Amino acid sequence: MSLRFQPKIDTKTGQVFSAEVLIRWYEPKKHGWVAPDHFIPIAECDGQIIAIGRWVISQSCKTLKYWADNHIGVRALAINLSARQLKDDPEWIDYMLECLTINGLESSQLMFELTETYLIDDFSACEQQLVRLRELGFKLLIDDFGVGYSSLGYLSKLPVDGVKLDKSLITNIESSLAMQSMVRNITRMSHDLNLKVIAEGVETAFQCELIKKLGCDYIQGYYYCKPLEQDDFCRYLDHLNSQGVQ
Ligand code: C2E
Ligand code: CA
């Protein structure tokens, strides 16, 4: 297993404010690189997601320490959480706190992304953990927002700090006034509720400009860069610092 990092760009400053951690698996005998969409659901079924999830947390903390020691200008990472981690690994928060301490990090340096469907379906089962995470100073984001439930009413009830608009809202946004209106309204409502909005899957300059006009706070997507290995990520930051992001 290895990790990739995809930058999230602040639309106001043009700077990288954090990165999403995305796992990769290389199986040398038969399959080669296996996409997480394929192996994460299997790992969720057979329980291996618990060990994988802990490994992602520990590696992410080591990476943040390495970046701090080497003056790499990104101090926060967003980690994807699987429903099963919260359900079947009740001590994962303590494990994560230990990783933070070992590496001299603060809770403000980790964010967690949880899918919309899970947050709604299993809210009562995970509410205590989510409340504890926020009390400890971690940020929570609703992932893939806009595909599962169209009702926005529950947004005000969930203990979260922001929403990540699903790629499907962005893909055809240039040609769809309906999508533009949805993104504008989700963004307005989220801001009224003091939530940040991240657009993911932004692939073109046109989409990027539109997303900025519609008021989103952060942008992630191939337009800026694909998920990168650690060394390439650091080189990308160097390149941005020398060129400036648009
Ligand atoms: P996700 O959390 O929705 O992650 C976004 C996916 O969109 C990533 O796919 C990313 O590489 C891809 N992406 C980013 N920008 C663009 C773009 O501009 N266009 C397009 N078409 N795609 C873009 P990836 O890396 O294959 O990950 C797939 C899913 O696997 C993730 O979806 C997440 O649910 C899961 N996953 C990845 N890493 C982890 C992990 O460490 N733990 C858990 N539990 N799940 C993970
Ligand atoms: Ca995610």
CSV table of C-alpha atoms and ligand atoms in Angstrom, one decimal:
chain,number,residue,atom,x,y,z
A,1,MET,CA,0.0,0.0,0.0
A,2,SER,CA,1.1,3.6,-0.5
A,3,LEU,CA,-0.4,7.0,-0.2
A,4,ARG,CA,-1.0,9.8,-2.7
A,5,PHE,CA,-1.7,13.4,-1.8
A,6,GLN,CA,-4.0,15.7,-3.8
A,7,PRO,CA,-3.9,19.5,-3.0
A,8,LYS,CA,-6.9,21.5,-2.0
A,9,ILE,CA,-6.5,25.1,-3.2
A,10,ASP,CA,-7.9,28.1,-1.3
A,11,THR,CA,-10.0,30.1,-3.9
A,12,LYS,CA,-9.2,33.4,-2.1
A,13,THR,CA,-5.5,33.1,-1.7
A,14,GLY,CA,-4.6,30.6,-4.5
A,15,GLN,CA,-2.5,28.7,-2.0
A,16,VAL,CA,-2.6,25.0,-1.1
A,17,PHE,CA,-4.2,24.9,2.3
A,18,SER,CA,-4.2,21.1,2.7
A,19,ALA,CA,-4.3,17.8,0.8
A,20,GLU,CA,-6.5,14.8,0.7
A,21,VAL,CA,-4.8,11.4,1.4
A,22,LEU,CA,-5.7,8.7,-1.1
A,23,ILE,CA,-4.6,5.1,-0.7
A,24,ARG,CA,-3.2,2.9,-3.5
A,25,TRP,CA,-2.5,-0.8,-3.6
A,26,TYR,CA,0.1,-2.5,-5.8
A,27,GLU,CA,-0.4,-6.2,-6.2
A,28,PRO,CA,2.7,-7.5,-8.1
A,29,LYS,CA,1.6,-11.0,-9.1
A,30,LYS,CA,-1.7,-10.5,-11.0
A,31,HIS,CA,-3.5,-7.2,-10.7
A,32,GLY,CA,-0.8,-4.4,-10.7
A,33,TRP,CA,-2.2,-1.2,-9.3
A,34,VAL,CA,-5.6,-1.7,-7.8
A,35,ALA,CA,-7.9,1.3,-7.4
A,36,PRO,CA,-9.3,2.0,-3.9
A,37,ASP,CA,-12.8,1.9,-5.3
A,38,HIS,CA,-12.2,-1.8,-5.9
A,39,PHE,CA,-10.3,-2.9,-2.7
A,40,ILE,CA,-11.8,-0.6,0.0
A,41,PRO,CA,-15.3,-2.2,-0.3
A,42,ILE,CA,-13.7,-5.7,0.0
A,43,ALA,CA,-11.6,-4.6,3.0
A,44,GLU,CA,-14.7,-3.1,4.5
A,45,CYS,CA,-16.5,-6.5,4.2
A,46,ASP,CA,-13.7,-8.7,5.5
A,47,GLY,CA,-12.7,-6.3,8.3
A,48,GLN,CA,-9.2,-5.5,7.0
A,49,ILE,CA,-10.2,-1.8,6.7
A,50,ILE,CA,-9.5,-1.4,10.4
A,51,ALA,CA,-5.8,-2.2,10.0
A,52,ILE,CA,-5.7,-0.3,6.7
A,53,GLY,CA,-7.4,2.7,8.3
A,54,ARG,CA,-4.9,2.8,11.2
A,55,TRP,CA,-2.0,2.5,8.7
A,56,VAL,CA,-3.3,5.5,6.8
A,57,ILE,CA,-3.6,7.5,10.0
A,58,SER,CA,-0.1,6.6,11.1
A,59,GLN,CA,1.5,7.2,7.7
A,60,SER,CA,-0.3,10.5,7.4
A,61,CYS,CA,1.0,11.7,10.7
A,62,LYS,CA,4.6,10.7,9.8
A,63,THR,CA,4.2,12.6,6.5
A,64,LEU,CA,3.0,15.7,8.3
A,65,LYS,CA,6.0,15.5,10.7
A,66,TYR,CA,8.3,15.1,7.7
A,67,TRP,CA,6.8,18.1,6.0
A,68,ALA,CA,7.1,20.2,9.2
A,69,ASP,CA,10.7,19.1,9.7
A,70,ASN,CA,11.5,20.0,6.0
A,71,HIS,CA,9.6,23.3,5.9
A,72,ILE,CA,7.1,22.0,3.4
A,73,GLY,CA,4.3,24.6,3.5
A,74,VAL,CA,1.3,22.3,4.0
A,75,ARG,CA,0.4,21.5,7.6
A,76,ALA,CA,-3.0,19.7,7.3
A,77,LEU,CA,-4.2,16.5,5.7
A,78,ALA,CA,-7.7,15.2,5.1
A,79,ILE,CA,-8.2,11.5,5.6
A,80,ASN,CA,-11.1,9.4,4.3
A,81,LEU,CA,-12.9,7.4,7.1
A,82,SER,CA,-14.8,4.3,6.4
A,83,ALA,CA,-18.1,3.5,8.2
A,84,ARG,CA,-16.7,0.3,9.5
A,85,GLN,CA,-13.7,2.0,11.1
A,86,LEU,CA,-16.0,4.0,13.3
A,87,LYS,CA,-18.3,1.1,14.1
A,88,ASP,CA,-15.8,-1.7,14.7
A,89,ASP,CA,-12.7,0.0,15.9
A,90,PRO,CA,-13.9,2.0,18.9
A,91,GLU,CA,-10.4,2.8,20.0
A,92,TRP,CA,-9.3,4.3,16.7
A,93,ILE,CA,-9.5,7.9,18.1
A,94,ASP,CA,-7.1,7.0,21.0
A,95,TYR,CA,-4.8,5.4,18.4
A,96,MET,CA,-4.9,8.5,16.3
A,97,LEU,CA,-4.2,10.8,19.4
A,98,GLU,CA,-1.2,8.6,20.1
A,99,CYS,CA,0.1,9.0,16.5
A,100,LEU,CA,-0.3,12.8,16.8
A,101,THR,CA,1.6,12.9,20.1
A,102,ILE,CA,4.5,10.7,18.8
A,103,ASN,CA,4.9,13.1,15.8
A,104,GLY,CA,4.4,16.3,17.7
A,105,LEU,CA,1.2,17.3,15.8
A,106,GLU,CA,-2.0,19.1,16.8
A,107,SER,CA,-5.6,18.1,16.1
A,108,SER,CA,-6.1,21.1,13.8
A,109,GLN,CA,-3.7,19.3,11.4
A,110,LEU,CA,-6.1,16.5,10.6
A,111,MET,CA,-9.5,16.6,8.9
A,112,PHE,CA,-11.8,13.6,8.3
A,113,GLU,CA,-14.1,13.0,5.3
A,114,LEU,CA,-17.2,10.9,5.8
A,115,THR,CA,-19.7,10.1,3.1
A,116,GLU,CA,-23.1,11.7,3.2
A,117,THR,CA,-25.0,8.4,3.0
A,118,TYR,CA,-23.1,7.0,6.0
A,119,LEU,CA,-23.6,10.1,8.1
A,120,ILE,CA,-27.3,10.0,7.6
A,121,ASP,CA,-27.9,6.3,7.8
A,122,ASP,CA,-25.7,5.6,10.8
A,123,PHE,CA,-25.8,8.9,12.5
A,124,SER,CA,-27.0,7.6,15.9
A,125,ALA,CA,-24.3,4.9,15.9
A,126,CYS,CA,-21.4,7.4,15.2
A,127,GLU,CA,-22.7,10.6,16.8
A,128,GLN,CA,-20.7,10.2,20.0
A,129,GLN,CA,-17.5,9.7,18.1
A,130,LEU,CA,-18.1,12.6,15.8
A,131,VAL,CA,-18.9,14.9,18.7
A,132,ARG,CA,-15.8,13.8,20.5
A,133,LEU,CA,-13.6,14.4,17.4
A,134,ARG,CA,-14.9,17.9,17.1
A,135,GLU,CA,-14.4,18.6,20.8
A,136,LEU,CA,-10.8,17.5,20.4
A,137,GLY,CA,-10.4,20.1,17.6
A,138,PHE,CA,-10.6,17.9,14.5
A,139,LYS,CA,-12.5,19.1,11.5
A,140,LEU,CA,-15.2,16.9,9.8
A,141,LEU,CA,-16.3,17.1,6.2
A,142,ILE,CA,-19.3,15.5,4.5
A,143,ASP,CA,-17.8,13.7,1.4
A,144,ASP,CA,-19.6,13.2,-2.0
A,145,PHE,CA,-22.2,15.8,-0.9
A,146,GLY,CA,-25.2,16.2,-3.2
A,147,VAL,CA,-25.5,12.6,-4.5
A,148,GLY,CA,-27.2,10.8,-1.7
A,149,TYR,CA,-29.9,12.9,-0.2
A,150,SER,CA,-31.2,16.0,-1.8
A,151,SER,CA,-32.7,17.5,1.3
A,152,LEU,CA,-30.4,20.1,2.8
A,153,GLY,CA,-32.4,20.3,6.0
A,154,TYR,CA,-30.2,17.9,7.9
A,155,LEU,CA,-27.1,20.0,7.2
A,156,SER,CA,-27.7,22.1,10.3
A,157,LYS,CA,-28.1,19.0,12.5
A,158,LEU,CA,-24.8,17.3,11.7
A,159,PRO,CA,-21.7,18.1,13.7
A,160,VAL,CA,-19.6,19.0,10.7
A,161,ASP,CA,-17.4,21.9,9.5
A,162,GLY,CA,-17.8,21.6,5.7
A,163,VAL,CA,-19.2,19.9,2.7
A,164,LYS,CA,-17.3,18.4,-0.3
A,165,LEU,CA,-19.4,18.7,-3.4
A,166,ASP,CA,-19.5,15.5,-5.4
A,167,LYS,CA,-17.8,15.3,-8.8
A,168,SER,CA,-21.1,14.7,-10.5
A,169,LEU,CA,-22.2,18.2,-9.6
A,170,ILE,CA,-19.1,19.6,-11.3
A,171,THR,CA,-18.7,17.4,-14.4
A,172,ASN,CA,-21.2,19.1,-16.6
A,173,ILE,CA,-21.5,22.4,-14.8
A,174,GLU,CA,-20.4,24.5,-17.8
A,175,SER,CA,-23.4,23.5,-19.8
A,176,SER,CA,-26.0,23.0,-17.1
A,177,LEU,CA,-27.7,26.0,-15.5
A,178,ALA,CA,-29.4,23.6,-13.1
A,179,MET,CA,-26.1,22.4,-11.8
A,180,GLN,CA,-24.8,26.0,-11.5
A,181,SER,CA,-27.9,26.9,-9.5
A,182,MET,CA,-27.5,23.9,-7.3
A,183,VAL,CA,-23.9,24.6,-6.5
A,184,ARG,CA,-24.7,28.3,-5.9
A,185,ASN,CA,-27.5,27.5,-3.5
A,186,ILE,CA,-25.7,24.7,-1.6
A,187,THR,CA,-22.8,27.1,-1.2
A,188,ARG,CA,-25.0,29.9,0.1
A,189,MET,CA,-26.9,27.7,2.5
A,190,SER,CA,-23.6,26.1,3.7
A,191,HIS,CA,-22.1,29.6,4.3
A,192,ASP,CA,-25.2,30.6,6.2
A,193,LEU,CA,-24.6,27.6,8.5
A,194,ASN,CA,-21.0,28.5,8.8
A,195,LEU,CA,-19.8,25.6,6.8
A,196,LYS,CA,-17.0,25.6,4.3
A,197,VAL,CA,-17.5,24.3,0.7
A,198,ILE,CA,-15.0,22.3,-1.3
A,199,ALA,CA,-15.5,21.5,-4.9
A,200,GLU,CA,-13.9,18.3,-6.1
A,201,GLY,CA,-13.4,16.9,-9.6
A,202,VAL,CA,-12.6,20.3,-11.1
A,203,GLU,CA,-10.9,19.5,-14.4
A,204,THR,CA,-10.9,22.6,-16.6
A,205,ALA,CA,-10.0,26.3,-16.3
A,206,PHE,CA,-13.6,27.1,-17.1
A,207,GLN,CA,-15.0,25.0,-14.3
A,208,CYS,CA,-12.4,26.5,-12.0
A,209,GLU,CA,-13.5,30.1,-12.8
A,210,LEU,CA,-17.2,29.2,-12.5
A,211,ILE,CA,-16.7,27.5,-9.1
A,212,LYS,CA,-14.9,30.5,-7.8
A,213,LYS,CA,-17.7,32.8,-9.0
A,214,LEU,CA,-20.3,30.5,-7.4
A,215,GLY,CA,-18.5,31.1,-4.0
A,216,CYS,CA,-16.9,27.8,-3.2
A,217,ASP,CA,-14.0,28.1,-0.6
A,218,TYR,CA,-11.7,25.4,-1.9
A,219,ILE,CA,-11.0,23.5,-5.1
A,220,GLN,CA,-9.6,20.1,-5.6
A,221,GLY,CA,-9.2,18.3,-9.0
A,222,TYR,CA,-7.1,17.4,-12.0
A,223,TYR,CA,-7.2,21.0,-13.2
A,224,TYR,CA,-4.6,21.8,-10.5
A,225,CYS,CA,-3.2,18.3,-10.1
A,226,LYS,CA,-3.8,14.6,-9.8
A,227,PRO,CA,-3.1,12.8,-6.5
A,228,LEU,CA,0.7,12.7,-6.2
A,229,GLU,CA,3.4,10.7,-4.4
A,230,GLN,CA,5.0,12.5,-1.6
A,231,ASP,CA,8.1,13.6,-3.5
A,232,ASP,CA,6.1,14.8,-6.5
A,233,PHE,CA,3.8,16.6,-4.1
A,234,CYS,CA,6.7,18.5,-2.6
A,235,ARG,CA,8.0,19.3,-6.1
A,236,TYR,CA,4.5,20.5,-7.1
A,237,LEU,CA,4.5,22.9,-4.1
A,238,ASP,CA,7.9,24.2,-5.1
A,239,HIS,CA,6.7,24.8,-8.6
A,240,LEU,CA,3.6,26.7,-7.3
A,241,ASN,CA,5.7,28.8,-5.0
A,242,SER,CA,7.9,29.8,-7.9
A,243,GLN,CA,5.0,30.4,-10.4
A,244,GLY,CA,2.1,31.4,-8.2
A,245,VAL,CA,-1.3,29.7,-8.7
A,246,GLN,CA,-4.0,31.3,-10.8
B,1,C2E,P1,-13.3,10.1,-2.8
B,1,C2E,O1,-13.1,10.3,-1.3
B,1,C2E,O2,-14.6,10.6,-3.3
B,1,C2E,O3,-12.0,10.6,-3.5
B,1,C2E,C1,-12.1,11.4,-4.7
B,1,C2E,C2,-11.7,10.5,-5.9
B,1,C2E,O4,-11.7,11.4,-7.0
B,1,C2E,C3,-10.3,10.0,-5.8
B,1,C2E,O5,-10.3,8.7,-6.5
B,1,C2E,C4,-9.5,11.0,-6.7
B,1,C2E,O6,-8.3,10.5,-7.2
B,1,C2E,C5,-10.5,11.3,-7.7
B,1,C2E,N1,-10.3,12.7,-8.4
B,1,C2E,C6,-9.7,13.7,-7.8
B,1,C2E,N2,-9.8,14.8,-8.7
B,1,C2E,C7,-10.4,14.3,-9.8
B,1,C2E,C8,-10.8,15.0,-11.0
B,1,C2E,O7,-10.6,16.2,-11.3
B,1,C2E,N3,-11.6,14.2,-11.9
B,1,C2E,C9,-11.9,12.9,-11.6
B,1,C2E,N4,-12.6,12.2,-12.6
B,1,C2E,N5,-11.5,12.3,-10.5
B,1,C2E,C10,-10.8,13.0,-9.6
B,1,C2E,P2,-9.4,7.5,-5.9
B,1,C2E,O8,-8.1,8.0,-5.4
B,1,C2E,O9,-9.5,6.4,-6.9
B,1,C2E,O10,-10.3,7.1,-4.6
B,1,C2E,C11,-11.6,6.6,-4.8
B,1,C2E,C12,-12.3,6.4,-3.4
B,1,C2E,O11,-11.6,5.4,-2.6
B,1,C2E,C13,-12.3,7.7,-2.6
B,1,C2E,O12,-13.3,8.5,-3.1
B,1,C2E,C14,-12.6,7.2,-1.2
B,1,C2E,O13,-13.9,6.9,-1.0
B,1,C2E,C15,-11.8,5.8,-1.3
B,1,C2E,N6,-10.5,6.0,-0.6
B,1,C2E,C16,-9.4,6.4,-1.0
B,1,C2E,N7,-8.4,6.4,-0.1
B,1,C2E,C17,-9.0,5.9,1.0
B,1,C2E,C18,-8.6,5.7,2.4
B,1,C2E,O14,-7.4,5.9,2.8
B,1,C2E,N8,-9.5,5.2,3.3
B,1,C2E,C19,-10.8,5.0,2.9
B,1,C2E,N9,-11.7,4.5,3.8
B,1,C2E,N10,-11.3,5.2,1.7
B,1,C2E,C20,-10.4,5.7,0.7
B,2,CA,CA,-12.8,12.0,0.0
